[in-house]
CSV table of C-alpha atoms in Angstrom, one decimal:
chain,number,residue,atom,x,y,z
Z,1,UNK,CA,9.4,24.8,21.5
Z,2,UNK,CA,10.3,28.1,19.2
Z,3,UNK,CA,7.6,30.3,17.4
Z,4,UNK,CA,8.9,29.0,13.9
Z,5,UNK,CA,8.6,25.3,15.1
Z,6,UNK,CA,5.1,25.9,16.4
Z,7,UNK,CA,4.2,27.6,13.1
Z,8,UNK,CA,5.7,24.6,11.1
Z,9,UNK,CA,3.7,22.2,13.3
Z,10,UNK,CA,0.4,24.1,12.9
Z,11,UNK,CA,0.8,24.4,9.0
Z,12,UNK,CA,1.5,20.6,8.9
Z,13,UNK,CA,-1.4,19.6,11.0
Z,14,UNK,CA,-3.7,22.0,9.1
Z,15,UNK,CA,-2.8,20.6,5.9
Z,16,UNK,CA,-3.3,17.0,7.3
Z,17,UNK,CA,-6.8,17.8,8.7
Z,18,UNK,CA,-7.7,19.5,5.4
Z,19,UNK,CA,-6.6,16.7,3.0
Z,20,UNK,CA,-8.3,14.3,4.8
Z,21,UNK,CA,-11.6,16.1,5.0
Z,22,UNK,CA,-11.1,16.7,1.3
Z,23,UNK,CA,-10.4,13.0,0.2
Z,24,UNK,CA,-13.3,11.8,2.5
Z,25,UNK,CA,-15.6,14.2,0.6
Z,26,UNK,CA,-14.1,13.5,-2.8
Z,27,UNK,CA,-15.3,9.9,-2.2
Z,28,UNK,CA,-19.2,11.0,-2.1
Z,29,UNK,CA,-18.6,13.3,-5.3
Z,30,UNK,CA,-16.3,11.5,-7.6
Z,31,UNK,CA,-17.6,8.9,-10.3
Z,32,UNK,CA,-17.3,5.2,-10.3
Z,33,UNK,CA,-18.0,4.7,-6.6
Z,34,UNK,CA,-14.5,5.0,-5.1
Z,35,UNK,CA,-16.0,4.1,-1.9
Z,36,UNK,CA,-17.8,1.0,-3.1
Z,37,UNK,CA,-15.5,-1.5,-1.8
Z,38,UNK,CA,-16.1,-0.1,1.9
Z,39,UNK,CA,-19.9,0.1,1.6
Z,40,UNK,CA,-20.5,-2.9,-0.7
Z,41,UNK,CA,-18.0,-5.3,0.5
Z,42,UNK,CA,-16.4,-4.5,3.9
Z,43,UNK,CA,-19.6,-3.7,5.5
Z,44,UNK,CA,-21.6,-6.8,4.6
Z,45,UNK,CA,-18.7,-9.0,5.5
Z,46,UNK,CA,-18.7,-7.3,9.1
Z,47,UNK,CA,-22.5,-7.6,9.4
Z,48,UNK,CA,-22.2,-11.4,8.6
Z,49,UNK,CA,-19.6,-12.0,11.1
Z,50,UNK,CA,-21.3,-9.9,13.9
Z,51,UNK,CA,-24.6,-11.7,13.3
Z,52,UNK,CA,-23.9,-15.2,13.1
Z,53,UNK,CA,-23.2,-15.6,9.4
Z,54,UNK,CA,-20.1,-16.5,7.5
Z,55,UNK,CA,-16.9,-15.4,9.0
Z,56,UNK,CA,-14.5,-14.7,6.0
Z,57,UNK,CA,-11.0,-16.1,6.5
Z,58,UNK,CA,-12.4,-18.4,9.1
Z,59,UNK,CA,-15.5,-20.3,7.9
Z,60,UNK,CA,-14.6,-19.5,4.3
Z,61,UNK,CA,-11.8,-18.8,2.2
Z,62,UNK,CA,-10.9,-15.0,1.8
Z,63,UNK,CA,-9.0,-12.9,-0.8
Z,64,UNK,CA,-7.4,-11.1,2.3
Z,65,UNK,CA,-5.4,-12.3,5.0
Z,66,UNK,CA,-7.5,-12.7,8.3
Z,67,UNK,CA,-6.5,-9.7,10.3
Z,68,UNK,CA,-8.1,-7.5,7.7
Z,69,UNK,CA,-11.4,-8.4,9.2
Z,70,UNK,CA,-10.5,-6.5,12.4
Z,71,UNK,CA,-10.6,-3.0,11.1
Z,72,UNK,CA,-13.7,-3.8,9.1
Z,73,UNK,CA,-15.4,-4.9,12.3
Z,74,UNK,CA,-14.2,-2.0,14.1
Z,75,UNK,CA,-15.6,0.3,11.6
Z,76,UNK,CA,-18.9,-1.5,12.1
Z,77,UNK,CA,-18.8,-0.9,16.0
Z,78,UNK,CA,-18.0,2.7,15.6
Z,79,UNK,CA,-20.8,3.1,13.0
Z,80,UNK,CA,-23.6,1.9,15.4
Z,81,UNK,CA,-24.2,5.3,17.2
Z,82,UNK,CA,-24.7,7.0,13.7
Z,83,UNK,CA,-27.0,4.4,12.0
Z,84,UNK,CA,-30.4,6.0,13.3
Z,85,UNK,CA,-29.4,9.3,12.2
Z,86,UNK,CA,-27.8,8.8,8.5
Z,87,UNK,CA,-28.4,5.1,7.9
Z,88,UNK,CA,-26.3,2.0,8.1
Z,89,UNK,CA,-24.3,2.4,4.8
Z,90,UNK,CA,-23.6,6.1,5.5
Z,91,UNK,CA,-22.7,5.3,9.1
Z,92,UNK,CA,-20.1,2.7,8.1
Z,93,UNK,CA,-18.5,5.2,5.5
Z,94,UNK,CA,-18.2,7.9,8.0
Z,95,UNK,CA,-16.9,5.4,10.6
Z,96,UNK,CA,-14.4,4.2,8.1
Z,97,UNK,CA,-13.2,7.5,7.1
Z,98,UNK,CA,-12.7,8.4,11.0
Z,99,UNK,CA,-10.9,5.3,11.5
Z,100,UNK,CA,-8.3,5.8,8.8
Z,101,UNK,CA,-7.8,9.3,9.7
Z,102,UNK,CA,-7.1,8.4,13.4
Z,103,UNK,CA,-4.5,5.9,12.5
Z,104,UNK,CA,-2.9,8.3,10.0
Z,105,UNK,CA,-2.9,11.0,12.7
Z,106,UNK,CA,-1.1,8.7,15.1
Z,107,UNK,CA,1.6,7.9,12.5
Z,108,UNK,CA,1.7,11.5,11.5
Z,109,UNK,CA,2.5,12.3,15.0
Z,110,UNK,CA,5.2,9.6,15.1
Z,111,UNK,CA,6.6,11.0,11.9
Z,112,UNK,CA,6.6,14.7,13.0
Z,113,UNK,CA,7.6,14.6,16.8
Z,114,UNK,CA,8.4,18.1,17.5
Z,115,UNK,CA,8.8,19.0,13.8
Z,116,UNK,CA,12.5,20.0,14.5
Z,117,UNK,CA,13.7,17.6,11.9
Z,118,UNK,CA,13.8,19.1,8.3
Z,119,UNK,CA,13.8,15.5,6.6
Z,120,UNK,CA,10.7,14.6,8.8
Z,121,UNK,CA,8.8,17.7,7.9
Z,122,UNK,CA,9.5,16.9,4.2
Z,123,UNK,CA,8.4,13.4,4.5
Z,124,UNK,CA,5.0,14.8,6.1
Z,125,UNK,CA,4.6,17.2,3.4
Z,126,UNK,CA,5.3,14.6,0.8
Z,127,UNK,CA,2.6,12.2,2.6
Z,128,UNK,CA,-0.1,14.9,2.5
Z,129,UNK,CA,0.6,15.7,-1.0
Z,130,UNK,CA,0.3,11.9,-2.1
Z,131,UNK,CA,-2.8,11.6,-0.3
Z,132,UNK,CA,-4.4,14.8,-1.9
Z,133,UNK,CA,-3.2,13.7,-5.4
Z,134,UNK,CA,-4.4,10.0,-5.2
Z,135,UNK,CA,-7.7,11.2,-3.8
Z,136,UNK,CA,-10.6,9.2,-2.1
Z,137,UNK,CA,-9.0,5.8,-3.0
Z,138,UNK,CA,-6.4,6.6,-0.6
Z,139,UNK,CA,-8.8,6.3,2.2
Z,140,UNK,CA,-11.6,3.9,1.2
Z,141,UNK,CA,-9.7,0.8,0.9
Z,142,UNK,CA,-8.3,-1.7,3.4
Z,143,UNK,CA,-4.8,-0.7,2.2
Z,144,UNK,CA,-5.3,2.5,4.1
Z,145,UNK,CA,-5.2,0.7,7.3
Z,146,UNK,CA,-1.9,-0.6,6.6
Z,147,UNK,CA,-0.2,2.6,5.4
Z,148,UNK,CA,0.1,4.2,9.0
Z,149,UNK,CA,1.1,0.8,10.7
Z,150,UNK,CA,3.9,0.5,7.9
Z,151,UNK,CA,5.0,4.1,8.4
Z,152,UNK,CA,5.4,3.8,12.1
Z,153,UNK,CA,6.9,0.2,11.8
Z,154,UNK,CA,9.5,1.5,9.3
Z,155,UNK,CA,10.5,4.5,11.4
Z,156,UNK,CA,11.1,2.3,14.3
Z,157,UNK,CA,13.1,-0.5,12.6
Z,158,UNK,CA,16.5,0.9,13.5
Z,159,UNK,CA,15.8,1.8,17.1
Z,160,UNK,CA,13.1,-0.5,17.9
Z,161,UNK,CA,13.4,-3.4,15.5
Z,162,UNK,CA,11.3,-6.0,17.4
Z,163,UNK,CA,8.4,-3.5,17.9
Z,164,UNK,CA,8.6,-2.5,14.3
Z,165,UNK,CA,8.9,-6.1,12.9
Z,166,UNK,CA,5.7,-6.9,15.1
Z,167,UNK,CA,3.8,-4.1,13.6
Z,168,UNK,CA,4.9,-4.5,10.1
Z,169,UNK,CA,4.0,-8.4,10.4
Z,170,UNK,CA,0.5,-7.2,11.8
Z,171,UNK,CA,0.3,-5.1,8.7
Z,172,UNK,CA,1.0,-8.1,6.5
Z,173,UNK,CA,-1.5,-10.1,7.9
Z,174,UNK,CA,-4.1,-7.2,7.1
Z,175,UNK,CA,-2.6,-6.7,3.5
Z,176,UNK,CA,0.6,-8.7,2.2
Z,177,UNK,CA,2.6,-5.7,1.0
Z,178,UNK,CA,4.1,-4.5,4.5
Z,179,UNK,CA,6.1,-7.8,4.4
Z,180,UNK,CA,8.4,-6.2,1.8
Z,181,UNK,CA,9.7,-4.0,4.5
Z,182,UNK,CA,10.3,-6.9,6.7
Z,183,UNK,CA,12.3,-8.6,4.2
Z,184,UNK,CA,14.2,-5.2,3.5
Z,185,UNK,CA,15.2,-5.1,7.2
Z,186,UNK,CA,16.2,-8.7,7.3
Z,187,UNK,CA,18.7,-7.9,4.6
Z,188,UNK,CA,19.7,-4.3,5.4
Z,189,UNK,CA,19.8,-4.2,9.3
Z,190,UNK,CA,22.3,-5.5,11.7
Z,191,UNK,CA,19.3,-6.4,13.9
Z,192,UNK,CA,18.1,-8.9,11.2
Z,193,UNK,CA,17.8,-11.7,13.3
Z,194,UNK,CA,15.5,-10.0,15.8
Z,195,UNK,CA,13.3,-8.7,13.0
Z,196,UNK,CA,13.0,-12.3,11.4
Z,197,UNK,CA,12.2,-14.0,14.8
Z,198,UNK,CA,9.7,-11.4,15.8
Z,199,UNK,CA,7.9,-11.7,12.4
Z,200,UNK,CA,7.9,-15.4,12.9
Z,201,UNK,CA,6.6,-15.2,16.4
Z,202,UNK,CA,3.7,-12.9,15.6
Z,203,UNK,CA,2.7,-15.1,12.7
Z,204,UNK,CA,2.9,-18.0,14.8
Z,205,UNK,CA,0.5,-16.2,17.3
Z,206,UNK,CA,-1.8,-15.2,14.6
Z,207,UNK,CA,-2.0,-18.8,13.1
Z,208,UNK,CA,-2.6,-20.3,16.4
Z,209,UNK,CA,-5.6,-17.9,17.0
Z,210,UNK,CA,-7.0,-18.7,13.7
Z,211,UNK,CA,-6.9,-22.5,14.6
Z,212,UNK,CA,-8.5,-21.9,17.9
Z,213,UNK,CA,-11.3,-19.8,16.3
Z,214,UNK,CA,-12.1,-22.7,13.7
Z,215,UNK,CA,-10.0,-22.0,10.5
Z,216,UNK,CA,-8.0,-24.7,9.1
Z,217,UNK,CA,-7.6,-24.8,5.4
Z,218,UNK,CA,-8.9,-21.2,5.0
Z,219,UNK,CA,-5.9,-20.0,7.0
Z,220,UNK,CA,-3.8,-19.3,3.8
Z,221,UNK,CA,-6.7,-18.9,1.6
Z,222,UNK,CA,-5.7,-15.3,0.7
Z,223,UNK,CA,-2.7,-16.9,-1.2
Z,224,UNK,CA,-4.7,-19.7,-3.0
Z,225,UNK,CA,-7.8,-17.4,-3.8
Z,226,UNK,CA,-5.2,-15.2,-5.8
Z,227,UNK,CA,-3.8,-18.1,-8.0
Z,228,UNK,CA,-6.8,-18.4,-10.3
Z,229,UNK,CA,-7.5,-15.0,-11.2
Z,230,UNK,CA,-7.1,-13.3,-14.5
Z,231,UNK,CA,-5.1,-10.3,-15.7
Z,232,UNK,CA,-6.7,-7.2,-14.3
Z,233,UNK,CA,-7.0,-4.4,-16.6
Z,234,UNK,CA,-4.9,-1.9,-14.7
Z,235,UNK,CA,-1.9,-4.2,-14.1
Z,236,UNK,CA,1.2,-3.1,-15.8
Z,237,UNK,CA,1.4,-6.4,-17.9
Z,238,UNK,CA,-2.2,-5.7,-19.2
Z,239,UNK,CA,-1.0,-2.6,-20.8
Z,240,UNK,CA,-0.5,-4.1,-24.4
Z,241,UNK,CA,-3.8,-5.8,-24.2
Z,242,UNK,CA,-5.6,-2.5,-23.5
Z,243,UNK,CA,-4.3,-1.1,-26.9
Z,244,UNK,CA,-5.6,-4.2,-28.4
Z,245,UNK,CA,-8.8,-3.6,-26.8
Z,246,UNK,CA,-9.3,-0.2,-28.8
Z,247,UNK,CA,-9.5,-2.1,-32.3
Z,248,UNK,CA,-11.5,-5.0,-30.5
Z,249,UNK,CA,-8.7,-7.5,-30.5
Z,250,UNK,CA,-9.0,-7.8,-26.9
Z,251,UNK,CA,-12.0,-7.4,-24.5
Z,252,UNK,CA,-12.5,-6.1,-21.0
Z,253,UNK,CA,-14.7,-8.4,-18.9
Z,254,UNK,CA,-16.1,-8.4,-15.4
Z,255,UNK,CA,-15.3,-11.3,-13.1
Z,256,UNK,CA,-18.1,-11.9,-10.6
Z,257,UNK,CA,-15.8,-14.4,-8.7
Z,258,UNK,CA,-13.1,-11.8,-7.9
Z,259,UNK,CA,-15.3,-8.6,-8.4
Z,260,UNK,CA,-12.9,-7.0,-10.9
Z,261,UNK,CA,-12.5,-6.2,-14.6
Z,262,UNK,CA,-10.1,-8.5,-16.4
Z,263,UNK,CA,-8.6,-8.7,-19.9
Z,264,UNK,CA,-10.1,-11.6,-22.2
Z,265,UNK,CA,-7.7,-11.8,-25.0
Z,266,UNK,CA,-5.4,-14.5,-26.6
Z,267,UNK,CA,-2.3,-14.9,-24.6
Z,268,UNK,CA,-3.8,-12.8,-21.6
Z,269,UNK,CA,-4.1,-16.1,-19.3
Z,270,UNK,CA,-0.4,-17.0,-20.2
Z,271,UNK,CA,0.8,-13.8,-19.1
Z,272,UNK,CA,-1.1,-13.9,-15.8
Z,273,UNK,CA,0.4,-17.1,-15.3
Z,274,UNK,CA,4.0,-16.2,-15.4
Z,275,UNK,CA,3.7,-13.1,-13.6
Z,276,UNK,CA,3.8,-14.5,-9.9
Z,277,UNK,CA,6.8,-16.8,-10.6
Z,278,UNK,CA,8.4,-13.8,-12.3
Z,279,UNK,CA,7.7,-11.5,-9.2
Z,280,UNK,CA,9.2,-14.0,-6.9
Z,281,UNK,CA,12.5,-14.3,-9.1
Z,282,UNK,CA,12.7,-10.5,-9.2
Z,283,UNK,CA,12.0,-10.1,-5.5
Z,284,UNK,CA,15.0,-12.8,-4.8
Z,285,UNK,CA,17.3,-10.8,-7.4
Z,286,UNK,CA,16.7,-7.6,-5.5
Z,287,UNK,CA,17.3,-9.1,-2.0
Z,288,UNK,CA,20.4,-10.6,-3.2
Z,289,UNK,CA,21.7,-7.3,-4.6
Z,290,UNK,CA,21.0,-5.8,-1.3
Z,291,UNK,CA,22.2,-8.8,0.7
Z,292,UNK,CA,25.6,-8.3,-1.2
Z,293,UNK,CA,25.6,-4.6,-0.2
Z,294,UNK,CA,24.9,-5.4,3.4
Z,295,UNK,CA,27.6,-8.1,3.4
Z,296,UNK,CA,30.1,-5.3,2.4
Z,297,UNK,CA,29.0,-3.1,5.4
Z,298,UNK,CA,26.9,-0.7,3.3
Z,299,UNK,CA,25.1,1.8,5.6
Z,300,UNK,CA,21.7,0.7,6.7
Z,301,UNK,CA,20.4,4.2,6.4
Z,302,UNK,CA,21.4,4.4,2.7
Z,303,UNK,CA,20.3,0.8,2.0
Z,304,UNK,CA,17.1,0.3,3.6
Z,305,UNK,CA,14.8,3.0,1.9
Z,306,UNK,CA,15.7,2.2,-1.8
Z,307,UNK,CA,15.5,-1.5,-0.9
Z,308,UNK,CA,12.3,-1.4,0.6
Z,309,UNK,CA,10.9,0.8,-2.2
Z,310,UNK,CA,12.5,-1.6,-4.7
Z,311,UNK,CA,10.7,-4.7,-3.1
Z,312,UNK,CA,7.2,-2.8,-2.8
Z,313,UNK,CA,7.4,-1.6,-6.5
Z,314,UNK,CA,8.2,-5.2,-7.6
Z,315,UNK,CA,5.2,-6.3,-6.1
Z,316,UNK,CA,3.1,-3.8,-8.0
Z,317,UNK,CA,4.8,-4.1,-11.3
Z,318,UNK,CA,4.9,-7.6,-11.5
Z,319,UNK,CA,1.3,-8.1,-10.1
Z,320,UNK,CA,-1.6,-9.6,-12.2
Z,321,UNK,CA,-3.5,-7.1,-10.3
Z,322,UNK,CA,-3.3,-3.4,-10.7
Z,323,UNK,CA,-5.7,-1.7,-8.3
Z,324,UNK,CA,-5.4,2.0,-7.9
Z,325,UNK,CA,-4.8,1.6,-4.0
Z,326,UNK,CA,-1.6,-0.2,-4.7
Z,327,UNK,CA,0.0,3.3,-5.1
Z,328,UNK,CA,-0.5,3.9,-1.3
Z,329,UNK,CA,2.1,1.2,-0.7
Z,330,UNK,CA,4.6,3.5,-2.0
Z,331,UNK,CA,4.1,6.0,0.4
Z,332,UNK,CA,5.9,4.5,3.5
Z,333,UNK,CA,9.2,3.6,1.6
Z,334,UNK,CA,9.5,7.2,0.3
Z,335,UNK,CA,8.9,8.5,3.8
Z,336,UNK,CA,11.7,6.4,5.1
Z,337,UNK,CA,13.8,7.7,2.4
Z,338,UNK,CA,13.1,11.2,3.5
Z,339,UNK,CA,13.9,10.4,7.1
Z,340,UNK,CA,16.9,8.4,6.6
Z,341,UNK,CA,18.5,9.8,3.4
Z,342,UNK,CA,16.7,12.9,2.2
Z,343,UNK,CA,18.9,14.3,-0.4
Z,344,UNK,CA,18.3,11.1,-2.4
Z,345,UNK,CA,14.7,10.8,-1.8
Z,346,UNK,CA,13.5,13.8,-3.9
Z,347,UNK,CA,13.3,12.1,-7.3
Z,348,UNK,CA,11.5,8.8,-6.2
Z,349,UNK,CA,9.1,11.3,-4.3
Z,350,UNK,CA,8.4,13.1,-7.5
Z,351,UNK,CA,7.8,10.0,-9.3
Z,352,UNK,CA,5.4,8.6,-6.7
Z,353,UNK,CA,3.4,12.0,-6.6
Z,354,UNK,CA,3.2,11.8,-10.4
Z,355,UNK,CA,2.0,8.1,-10.0
Z,356,UNK,CA,-0.7,9.2,-7.5
Z,357,UNK,CA,-1.9,11.9,-9.8
Z,358,UNK,CA,-2.2,9.8,-13.0
Z,359,UNK,CA,-3.8,6.8,-11.1
Z,360,UNK,CA,-6.6,9.3,-9.7
Z,361,UNK,CA,-6.9,10.4,-13.4
Z,362,UNK,CA,-7.7,6.9,-14.4
Z,363,UNK,CA,-9.6,5.8,-11.2
Z,364,UNK,CA,-12.1,7.1,-10.5
Z,365,UNK,CA,-12.1,10.2,-12.8
Z,366,UNK,CA,-12.1,8.4,-16.2
Z,367,UNK,CA,-12.6,4.7,-15.3
Z,368,UNK,CA,-15.8,4.6,-17.2
Z,369,UNK,CA,-14.1,5.6,-20.3
Z,370,UNK,CA,-11.5,3.0,-19.8
Z,371,UNK,CA,-14.0,0.2,-19.6
Z,372,UNK,CA,-15.2,1.3,-22.9
Z,373,UNK,CA,-11.7,1.1,-24.1
Z,374,UNK,CA,-11.4,4.8,-25.0
Z,375,UNK,CA,-8.0,6.3,-26.1
Z,376,UNK,CA,-7.6,9.1,-23.5
Z,377,UNK,CA,-7.6,6.8,-20.2
Z,378,UNK,CA,-5.5,4.2,-21.9
Z,379,UNK,CA,-2.9,6.7,-22.8
Z,380,UNK,CA,-3.0,7.9,-19.2
Z,381,UNK,CA,-3.0,4.5,-17.6
Z,382,UNK,CA,0.0,3.6,-20.0
Z,383,UNK,CA,2.0,6.5,-18.9
Z,384,UNK,CA,1.2,5.5,-15.2
Z,385,UNK,CA,2.3,1.9,-15.7
Z,386,UNK,CA,5.4,3.1,-17.7
Z,387,UNK,CA,6.3,5.5,-14.6
Z,388,UNK,CA,5.9,2.5,-12.3
Z,389,UNK,CA,8.7,0.7,-14.2
Z,390,UNK,CA,10.9,3.6,-14.1
Z,391,UNK,CA,10.4,3.8,-10.4
Z,392,UNK,CA,11.4,0.3,-10.0
Z,393,UNK,CA,14.4,1.1,-12.2
Z,394,UNK,CA,15.4,4.1,-9.9
Z,395,UNK,CA,14.9,2.0,-6.8
Z,396,UNK,CA,17.3,-0.9,-8.1
Z,397,UNK,CA,19.6,1.6,-9.4
Z,398,UNK,CA,19.8,3.4,-5.9
Z,399,UNK,CA,20.6,0.0,-4.1
Z,400,UNK,CA,23.2,-0.8,-6.6
Z,401,UNK,CA,25.0,2.7,-6.1
Z,402,UNK,CA,24.8,2.4,-2.1
Z,403,UNK,CA,28.6,2.5,-1.4
Z,404,UNK,CA,30.1,-0.3,0.5
Z,405,UNK,CA,32.0,0.6,3.6
Z,406,UNK,CA,35.3,-0.9,5.3
Z,407,UNK,CA,33.9,-4.2,7.1
Z,408,UNK,CA,35.2,-3.0,10.3
Z,409,UNK,CA,33.1,0.1,10.3
Z,410,UNK,CA,29.9,-0.4,12.5
Z,411,UNK,CA,26.8,0.3,10.6
Z,412,UNK,CA,24.2,2.8,11.3
């Protein structure tokens, strides 16, 4: 390994460590409890499951897919030696931060390799910057577990499609969004049947295990639990209602059932009801456009990243929920774009970095003011949501502009 390569590796790993320490500490310092879900929700769920109480996803319906409980339980086990020193809550937070950092480090190592690839180094710097700009929310949510799994799975899709599909499917059984990369691979890759069959097999194993553990009607509870929820204040579709809230024509109310702040206003329920069907339609449209490109022998390296980003962004833009951690979903597709097609990844990366910064300005930094329907956070959140729509348009435009090749040409 050359001296230059060694310096680059040291710089990247130093930045990785510094940023992870920084965002871990930010969680303790920033307002609005950015670590709240971990200590107030994940830890009690884990404690109940390990102490003979209710097991979410097994004995009762749950908002998350069942494998989400695995990292929560692992963090609880890891926290045990620290409890006597710092207390149960603090120990769990430290264990969670350590678990996320270790998983990120594994994915970072897979991404970098020997750091001889300029696109991979660019992707690594992008990842570090995105985490820093997004802040503690990038670490203290269950989504943080799925990001490194999806990064590794995405990087393996071309050369190890079965292993990649298995990893992405496991990620989807923790938080649904990695399934978007499975769909993109089924459309864009020659090895689509291997990807599809592996994903189906992994899901069948998970479902069988859940049945053996005693789950039945709860198995797909993470889907049914979402159907009745209202329009969350940070959702893209909630933006007009936030402006109405300034004048008192709409209200921001807390839902104790779903543990989030939602819009209460005339028309809000109707908007919430149509978002999921519209999301499904747009996902199908994007896949059809990608499928037409694939049928005309478009390069997989050109097609896969923008298709994955478009599908993931669709899940955010058309969602009745607008949780800040959703921005972490955008990291993996952009990393793939850098690795497979660096020249065209710059503008999507810039947009995602801006989205991370704007999201952190809203939550946690000005969230209390947002709940009071003050102008400044609403302006920032509006800019963030408009930028999400722009990113979706950029992704779809990139898919449309992928050139077709001669059908006789072998795809990458």
